[in-house]
Each structure stands twice: as structure tokens, then as C-alpha cells.
Short mmCIF file of C-alpha atoms in Angstrom, two decimals:
data_model
loop_
_atom_site.label_atom_id
_atom_site.label_comp_id
_atom_site.label_asym_id
_atom_site.label_seq_id
_atom_site.Cartn_x
_atom_site.Cartn_y
_atom_site.Cartn_z
CA MET A 1 12.51 -4.95 9.68
CA SER A 2 13.01 -6.52 13.09
CA GLU A 3 14.92 -4.97 15.98
CA TYR A 4 17.87 -7.09 14.83
CA GLY A 5 17.96 -5.69 11.32
CA ALA A 6 16.33 -6.75 8.08
CA GLU A 7 15.54 -10.41 7.64
CA GLU A 8 16.26 -10.84 3.94
CA ALA A 9 17.99 -14.18 4.07
CA PRO A 10 16.48 -17.34 5.51
CA ALA A 11 18.27 -18.68 8.55
CA GLU A 12 20.45 -21.76 8.42
CA SER A 13 20.12 -24.06 11.40
CA VAL A 14 21.92 -26.77 13.33
CA THR A 15 20.21 -29.10 15.78
CA VAL A 16 22.39 -29.33 18.88
CA ALA A 17 22.37 -32.49 21.01
CA GLY A 18 26.06 -32.71 21.94
CA ASN A 19 29.48 -31.08 21.74
CA SER A 20 30.10 -32.20 18.14
CA ASP A 21 26.96 -30.29 17.10
CA VAL A 22 28.31 -27.17 18.82
CA VAL A 23 31.42 -27.50 16.63
CA THR A 24 29.20 -27.72 13.53
CA ALA A 25 27.25 -24.64 14.66
CA ARG A 26 30.51 -22.75 15.25
CA GLN A 27 31.55 -23.52 11.67
CA MET A 28 28.17 -22.27 10.38
CA VAL A 29 28.52 -19.03 12.35
CA ARG A 30 32.14 -18.52 11.21
CA THR A 31 31.13 -18.99 7.57
CA MET A 32 28.32 -16.45 7.94
CA ALA A 33 30.67 -13.99 9.65
CA GLN A 34 33.13 -14.34 6.75
CA GLN A 35 30.32 -13.87 4.20
CA ALA A 36 29.15 -10.76 6.06
CA GLY A 37 32.67 -9.33 5.81
CA LEU A 38 33.38 -9.23 9.54
CA PRO A 39 37.07 -8.67 10.26
CA LEU A 40 38.90 -11.61 11.84
CA VAL A 41 38.76 -10.18 15.39
CA GLN A 42 34.97 -9.69 15.11
CA GLN A 43 34.56 -13.19 13.63
CA THR A 44 36.48 -14.63 16.56
CA LYS A 45 34.36 -12.77 19.11
CA LEU A 46 31.13 -14.00 17.50
CA VAL A 47 32.33 -17.59 17.18
CA THR A 48 33.52 -17.57 20.80
CA ALA A 49 30.11 -16.30 21.95
CA ALA A 50 28.39 -18.97 19.82
CA SER A 51 30.59 -21.64 21.36
CA GLU A 52 29.78 -20.52 24.92
CA LEU A 53 26.05 -20.25 24.26
CA GLY A 54 25.97 -23.56 22.38
CA ARG A 55 27.80 -25.29 25.21
CA ASN A 56 25.26 -23.86 27.68
CA MET A 57 22.48 -25.34 25.53
CA VAL A 58 24.04 -28.79 25.81
CA VAL A 59 24.88 -28.62 29.52
CA TYR A 60 21.82 -26.80 30.90
CA GLY A 61 19.15 -26.82 28.18
CA LYS A 62 19.32 -30.43 27.00
CA GLY A 63 20.24 -29.31 23.48
CA GLY A 64 18.19 -27.31 21.02
CA VAL A 65 18.55 -25.44 17.75
CA ILE A 66 20.99 -22.75 16.65
CA ARG A 67 19.87 -20.55 13.75
CA SER A 68 22.00 -17.99 11.95
CA ARG A 69 21.70 -15.57 9.07
CA ILE A 70 23.30 -12.51 7.60
CA THR A 71 21.36 -9.38 8.50
CA THR A 72 21.50 -5.72 7.54
CA GLU A 73 20.50 -2.45 9.14
CA GLY A 74 20.90 0.54 6.89
CA SER A 75 24.40 0.24 5.44
CA ARG A 76 25.59 -2.13 8.19
CA LYS A 77 25.90 -5.83 7.64
CA GLY A 78 26.20 -8.39 10.39
CA VAL A 79 25.31 -11.84 11.64
CA TRP A 80 22.23 -12.72 13.69
CA VAL A 81 22.33 -15.94 15.71
CA GLU A 82 19.57 -17.50 17.80
CA PHE A 83 20.07 -20.22 20.42
CA GLN A 84 16.84 -21.94 21.42
CA ASP A 85 16.46 -24.81 23.89
CA GLU A 86 13.59 -26.49 25.72
CA GLY A 87 15.35 -26.86 29.05
CA PRO A 88 14.06 -25.79 32.46
CA GLY A 89 14.93 -22.12 31.97
CA ILE A 90 17.19 -19.86 34.01
CA PRO A 91 15.77 -19.26 37.50
CA ASP A 92 17.66 -15.98 38.14
CA VAL A 93 18.76 -14.22 34.96
CA ASP A 94 20.51 -11.35 36.75
CA LEU A 95 22.58 -13.81 38.77
CA ALA A 96 23.32 -15.93 35.68
CA LEU A 97 24.62 -12.81 33.89
CA THR A 98 26.96 -11.94 36.76
CA ASP A 99 30.66 -12.45 35.98
CA GLY A 100 32.10 -15.30 37.97
CA TRP A 101 28.80 -16.89 38.99
CA THR A 102 28.31 -20.49 37.89
CA SER A 103 25.65 -23.07 38.56
CA GLY A 104 28.07 -25.81 37.54
CA GLY A 105 31.78 -26.40 37.42
CA GLY A 106 32.58 -23.74 34.82
CA MET A 107 34.34 -20.42 35.17
CA GLY A 108 31.12 -18.42 35.23
CA LEU A 109 31.86 -16.53 32.01
CA GLY A 110 29.42 -18.21 29.58
CA LEU A 111 26.43 -15.86 29.48
CA SER A 112 28.17 -12.72 30.73
CA GLY A 113 31.18 -13.31 28.49
CA ALA A 114 29.02 -13.98 25.45
CA ARG A 115 27.06 -10.78 26.12
CA ARG A 116 30.28 -8.73 26.13
CA LEU A 117 31.51 -10.28 22.86
CA VAL A 118 28.49 -9.28 20.74
CA ASP A 119 26.82 -6.00 19.84
CA LYS A 120 23.25 -7.02 20.65
CA PHE A 121 22.18 -9.62 23.22
CA ASP A 122 18.63 -10.61 24.11
CA LEU A 123 17.64 -13.40 26.50
CA GLU A 124 14.16 -14.81 27.10
CA THR A 125 13.70 -17.67 29.55
CA GLY A 126 10.95 -19.62 31.24
CA PRO A 127 10.04 -23.12 32.36
CA ARG A 128 9.74 -24.25 28.74
CA GLY A 129 13.17 -23.13 27.64
CA THR A 130 15.58 -20.33 26.93
CA THR A 131 16.16 -18.32 23.77
CA VAL A 132 19.19 -16.09 23.31
CA ARG A 133 19.53 -13.88 20.24
CA VAL A 134 22.72 -12.05 19.39
CA VAL A 135 23.98 -9.81 16.59
CA LYS A 136 27.55 -8.94 15.69
CA TRP A 137 27.89 -6.02 13.27
CA ASN A 138 30.66 -5.49 10.76
CA ARG A 139 32.88 -2.68 12.05
#
């Protein structure tokens, strides 16, 4: 079992090169959230986080891959989602996770907002790309 729960099911994936691919990934994540039995409010939080993180992949990471699967931990069921790009990385992670800070023209709520919307948030970054993994558990 990983730190994100058991990995029984293989992940589904969407290659993200533009905004239309982010929409496809959102639909994949919503379907998984429904299959995992997440209530509507939790589904919406997860899909919103996926949208923000997917958009960041397009704008800053030059696209990438979003993977998602249903996961379990004990009696809990949830959805694990991974966002992986091969962009230049995030130079200052602490600053990037600060509410209101933006490196572009956005509102500065992408990473920090996504982190608040999920139950587990892990970010790894370097000059060869960024990977964000999140989990939203059924409540």
C-alpha cells in the first residue's frame, strides 16, 4: 500500500496539451469521484482542484499527463489524481503556495486553492518538471 492508499485499480490517464484536454481530464476525475461514492460537494471540490492543476500544467508546464484512479485505505474510498508535466519546474514552491501570489495574470489561487480543496496534497518539482498528487476521500 502506498502513502495514498491501496493501488488496486490501474490508473486512467489523459494527455494534456490544451484547455480542451483539461475538460476531458475533469470529466475523468468527476466520473471516478462518482464511482468512489463521493458526495456532490466533495466531487465538486476535487474537480475544481483538478481543473486548477490541469490549467497550471497547460500554462506553466507545457502540458503533461493526468492520471486518476479509485483508491482505498482501510474502509475509506477515495480518488487519487496525479498531474505530471515536463516544464521548467517551480522555482520557489513556498511562494507559489502562498495565497494571492501569481507568476502570471491569474488570481493566485491555483496551487494554494487546490491544496485546500483536497485531503492529501504532494508536490515534487525540479528543472525537468513538476508532479502533484492529490487524494480526496469519501466523507
